[in-house]
Short mmCIF file of C-alpha atoms in Angstrom, two decimals:
data_model
loop_
_atom_site.label_atom_id
_atom_site.label_comp_id
_atom_site.label_asym_id
_atom_site.label_seq_id
_atom_site.Cartn_x
_atom_site.Cartn_y
_atom_site.Cartn_z
CA UNK A 1 52.01 108.76 32.25
CA UNK A 2 50.64 106.71 34.76
CA UNK A 3 46.77 105.83 33.98
CA UNK A 4 44.53 103.46 35.46
CA UNK A 5 42.36 100.87 32.84
CA UNK A 6 39.26 99.35 33.87
CA UNK A 7 38.59 96.98 30.82
CA UNK A 8 34.08 97.52 31.08
CA UNK A 9 32.26 100.60 30.59
CA UNK A 10 29.16 98.99 31.40
CA UNK A 11 27.97 95.48 32.58
CA UNK A 12 24.77 93.99 33.02
CA UNK A 13 24.01 91.05 34.79
CA UNK A 14 21.06 88.79 36.42
CA UNK A 15 20.63 89.24 40.05
CA UNK A 16 22.28 85.82 41.96
CA UNK A 17 25.10 85.98 39.30
CA UNK A 18 28.77 86.64 39.87
CA UNK A 19 30.62 89.54 39.44
CA UNK A 20 34.34 90.24 37.72
CA UNK A 21 35.24 94.30 37.47
CA UNK A 22 38.75 94.16 35.81
CA UNK A 23 41.14 96.86 36.93
CA UNK A 24 44.62 97.50 34.99
CA UNK A 25 47.05 100.42 36.68
CA UNK A 26 50.48 102.01 34.70
CA UNK A 27 53.11 102.78 37.43
CA UNK A 28 56.28 100.28 38.72
CA UNK A 29 56.62 101.24 42.06
CA UNK A 30 54.88 100.97 45.06
CA UNK A 31 50.64 101.49 44.93
CA UNK A 32 48.07 102.10 46.81
CA UNK A 33 44.70 100.63 45.71
CA UNK A 34 40.85 101.23 46.28
CA UNK A 35 37.66 100.54 45.03
CA UNK A 36 35.23 103.41 45.21
CA UNK A 37 31.58 102.53 44.22
CA UNK A 38 29.01 105.60 43.53
CA UNK A 39 24.80 104.99 43.66
CA UNK A 40 22.81 106.35 42.16
CA UNK A 41 22.52 110.15 43.10
CA UNK A 42 25.05 110.09 45.77
CA UNK A 43 28.90 110.64 46.36
CA UNK A 44 31.50 108.33 45.61
CA UNK A 45 31.96 106.17 49.13
CA UNK A 46 34.89 103.90 50.02
CA UNK A 47 34.29 100.23 48.66
CA UNK A 48 37.77 98.99 49.50
CA UNK A 49 41.33 99.52 49.48
CA UNK A 50 45.02 97.95 49.64
CA UNK A 51 47.53 99.01 51.40
CA UNK A 52 49.51 96.03 52.70
CA UNK A 53 49.60 92.52 53.56
CA UNK A 54 47.15 89.84 52.61
CA UNK A 55 46.48 90.72 48.49
CA UNK A 56 43.33 89.40 49.03
CA UNK A 57 40.93 92.78 50.07
CA UNK A 58 37.46 92.21 52.07
CA UNK A 59 34.96 94.78 51.34
CA UNK A 60 31.75 96.50 52.12
CA UNK A 61 28.95 94.45 51.39
CA UNK A 62 30.07 91.16 50.50
CA UNK A 63 32.70 92.84 47.66
CA UNK A 64 36.46 91.72 47.38
CA UNK A 65 39.22 92.66 45.50
CA UNK A 66 42.41 90.77 44.50
CA UNK A 67 45.86 92.44 44.29
CA UNK A 68 48.31 90.79 41.36
CA UNK A 69 51.02 92.95 41.72
CA UNK A 70 52.84 91.36 38.75
CA UNK A 71 49.79 91.80 36.69
CA UNK A 72 49.09 95.06 37.99
CA UNK A 73 45.92 94.45 38.63
CA UNK A 74 43.29 94.84 41.21
CA UNK A 75 40.03 93.16 39.67
CA UNK A 76 36.44 93.82 41.79
CA UNK A 77 34.45 90.65 42.97
CA UNK A 78 31.40 89.51 44.21
CA UNK A 79 29.75 86.05 44.14
CA UNK A 80 26.42 86.96 43.89
CA UNK A 81 25.12 90.49 42.74
CA UNK A 82 21.96 91.88 44.17
CA UNK A 83 19.75 94.59 42.68
CA UNK A 84 21.21 97.41 45.21
CA UNK A 85 24.71 97.06 43.62
CA UNK A 86 23.39 98.65 40.48
CA UNK A 87 26.40 101.93 40.59
CA UNK A 88 29.26 103.14 38.83
CA UNK A 89 32.38 101.02 39.87
CA UNK A 90 36.54 103.37 39.63
CA UNK A 91 39.63 101.95 40.89
CA UNK A 92 41.66 103.79 42.04
CA UNK A 93 45.92 104.41 42.47
CA UNK A 94 48.16 106.30 44.55
CA UNK A 95 51.17 105.37 43.47
CA UNK A 96 53.90 106.31 46.86
CA UNK A 97 56.48 108.39 44.58
CA UNK A 98 56.89 110.34 47.51
CA UNK A 99 54.91 114.27 48.34
CA UNK A 100 51.86 113.75 48.81
CA UNK A 101 49.27 110.80 48.29
CA UNK A 102 47.14 111.71 44.67
CA UNK A 103 44.50 108.87 43.20
CA UNK A 104 44.53 108.31 39.95
CA UNK A 105 41.52 107.31 38.99
CA UNK A 106 39.89 104.73 36.14
CA UNK A 107 37.02 105.77 34.26
CA UNK A 108 34.70 104.32 35.93
CA UNK A 109 32.20 100.72 35.50
CA UNK A 110 28.67 101.02 34.96
CA UNK A 111 26.59 98.57 36.83
CA UNK A 112 23.42 97.19 35.86
CA UNK A 113 21.47 94.31 38.21
CA UNK A 114 18.14 92.91 36.78
CA UNK A 115 16.05 91.34 39.20
CA UNK B 1 27.00 113.15 60.73
CA UNK B 2 30.13 114.28 59.58
CA UNK B 3 30.57 114.79 56.11
CA UNK B 4 31.64 116.96 52.74
CA UNK B 5 28.65 119.06 51.00
CA UNK B 6 28.94 121.33 48.10
CA UNK B 7 27.05 124.23 47.13
CA UNK B 8 24.92 124.33 44.66
CA UNK B 9 24.30 121.02 42.99
CA UNK B 10 23.40 122.36 40.06
CA UNK B 11 25.20 125.41 38.69
CA UNK B 12 24.26 126.88 35.58
CA UNK B 13 26.74 129.53 33.58
CA UNK B 14 26.95 131.62 30.94
CA UNK B 15 29.74 131.24 28.80
CA UNK B 16 32.75 133.86 30.05
CA UNK B 17 30.78 134.13 33.30
CA UNK B 18 32.61 133.60 36.28
CA UNK B 19 31.48 131.10 38.57
CA UNK B 20 32.44 129.86 41.78
CA UNK B 21 31.81 126.58 43.34
CA UNK B 22 31.75 125.42 47.58
CA UNK B 23 32.86 122.87 49.21
CA UNK B 24 32.51 122.37 52.89
CA UNK B 25 33.62 119.51 55.32
CA UNK B 26 32.60 119.27 58.86
CA UNK B 27 35.30 116.46 59.02
CA UNK B 28 37.92 118.40 60.22
CA UNK B 29 40.44 117.04 57.81
CA UNK B 30 43.72 119.18 56.66
CA UNK B 31 43.72 118.13 52.88
CA UNK B 32 40.83 119.11 51.26
CA UNK B 33 40.91 118.56 46.86
CA UNK B 34 39.05 119.74 43.80
CA UNK B 35 38.43 117.04 40.90
CA UNK B 36 36.84 117.31 37.58
CA UNK B 37 34.48 114.88 36.20
CA UNK B 38 33.65 114.84 32.57
CA UNK B 39 30.86 112.68 31.44
CA UNK B 40 31.86 108.52 31.16
CA UNK B 41 35.82 110.21 32.22
CA UNK B 42 37.54 108.86 34.99
CA UNK B 43 37.85 111.87 37.84
CA UNK B 44 41.32 114.21 37.52
CA UNK B 45 42.37 116.60 40.24
CA UNK B 46 42.76 120.09 39.79
CA UNK B 47 44.48 120.95 42.85
CA UNK B 48 44.42 120.60 46.70
CA UNK B 49 45.17 122.16 49.64
CA UNK B 50 46.83 120.72 52.31
CA UNK B 51 46.22 123.26 55.28
CA UNK B 52 46.90 126.65 54.01
CA UNK B 53 49.49 125.14 51.15
CA UNK B 54 47.83 125.25 47.89
CA UNK B 55 49.08 122.76 45.34
CA UNK B 56 48.58 123.38 42.03
CA UNK B 57 48.35 119.94 39.82
CA UNK B 58 50.90 120.55 36.44
CA UNK B 59 48.07 120.14 33.44
CA UNK B 60 45.11 122.31 35.37
CA UNK B 61 44.31 125.86 33.76
CA UNK B 62 45.06 129.26 34.98
CA UNK B 63 41.39 129.39 34.64
CA UNK B 64 41.15 127.87 37.75
CA UNK B 65 41.12 129.02 41.31
CA UNK B 66 41.10 127.91 44.16
CA UNK B 67 40.37 129.72 48.27
CA UNK B 68 40.81 128.21 51.29
CA UNK B 69 39.26 130.85 54.18
CA UNK B 70 39.67 128.29 56.54
CA UNK B 71 39.41 124.94 57.88
CA UNK B 72 36.23 123.58 56.91
CA UNK B 73 35.25 125.64 53.73
CA UNK B 74 37.24 125.48 49.83
CA UNK B 75 36.43 127.09 46.75
CA UNK B 76 36.50 126.66 42.83
CA UNK B 77 36.86 130.35 40.82
CA UNK B 78 36.35 129.37 37.20
CA UNK B 79 37.45 132.95 36.02
CA UNK B 80 36.01 132.38 32.35
CA UNK B 81 34.25 128.99 31.62
CA UNK B 82 34.02 127.54 28.22
CA UNK B 83 31.93 125.18 26.97
CA UNK B 84 34.93 122.62 27.45
CA UNK B 85 34.32 123.19 31.58
CA UNK B 86 30.72 121.89 31.72
CA UNK B 87 31.84 119.30 33.57
CA UNK B 88 30.91 117.23 37.37
CA UNK B 89 33.71 118.70 40.40
CA UNK B 90 33.84 117.08 42.61
CA UNK B 91 35.28 117.99 46.59
CA UNK B 92 36.97 115.52 48.24
CA UNK B 93 38.71 115.77 51.88
CA UNK B 94 41.45 113.57 53.71
CA UNK B 95 42.82 113.81 57.42
CA UNK B 96 46.00 113.81 55.83
CA UNK B 97 47.87 113.47 52.23
CA UNK B 98 50.67 110.76 53.63
CA UNK B 99 50.53 107.16 55.69
CA UNK B 100 49.18 103.98 54.90
CA UNK B 101 45.76 104.98 56.52
CA UNK B 102 45.21 107.82 54.14
CA UNK B 103 41.82 107.63 52.39
CA UNK B 104 39.62 110.61 50.73
CA UNK B 105 35.87 111.85 51.41
CA UNK B 106 34.08 112.76 48.60
CA UNK B 107 31.41 115.05 48.14
CA UNK B 108 28.05 114.18 45.65
CA UNK B 109 29.46 117.05 43.58
CA UNK B 110 28.31 120.00 41.77
CA UNK B 111 27.10 119.60 37.65
CA UNK B 112 28.32 122.44 36.40
CA UNK B 113 26.73 123.50 32.86
CA UNK B 114 27.88 126.15 30.25
CA UNK B 115 25.29 127.91 28.11
#
């Protein structure tokens, strides 16, 4: 079955530290890839997405992600986190297997940034 | 602002008592989705509507039903809630369900408690 794995369930960082959140998926075909963020008390919001082209994708608020096809990975990075980045981050994959688009989510990573 | 609205934000129901969750959207999107998200787990797609065309996921229990009376509204009906149905229920929309610019927009969710 298709699945998405996020390696870290909880991450705690100090402000200005660098961030990398891992995401791996199990699907051999073509995929679209997404990172969503959920700030405390708010709805899921799109952070960035990859459809094709340059595998290094830049999103909002200084986040970026790199698609490495050979590793089935789409890791999220930020060089210097802020307290306001405290949130839960979800990786999602849309396998392009025909029919309709469907998002398969990872279980999420809770990020806490301390001032 | 265009958005996805879910009411209520918190719902408490009794074991076996039918409950309906509501979602509305001002985005005029063709597709509306319902996800179930249990604590510390990934959001899981239950079903979606493409216009009036209902699409059930294979592993969605029969206890869960949905209605979409018009473009703007979609309802999730749980006919006989069990304790295992306690979860956050997320509604999402997308303009289309295929294509390279596919993206889902999420509501804030309804947290369902079953007593």
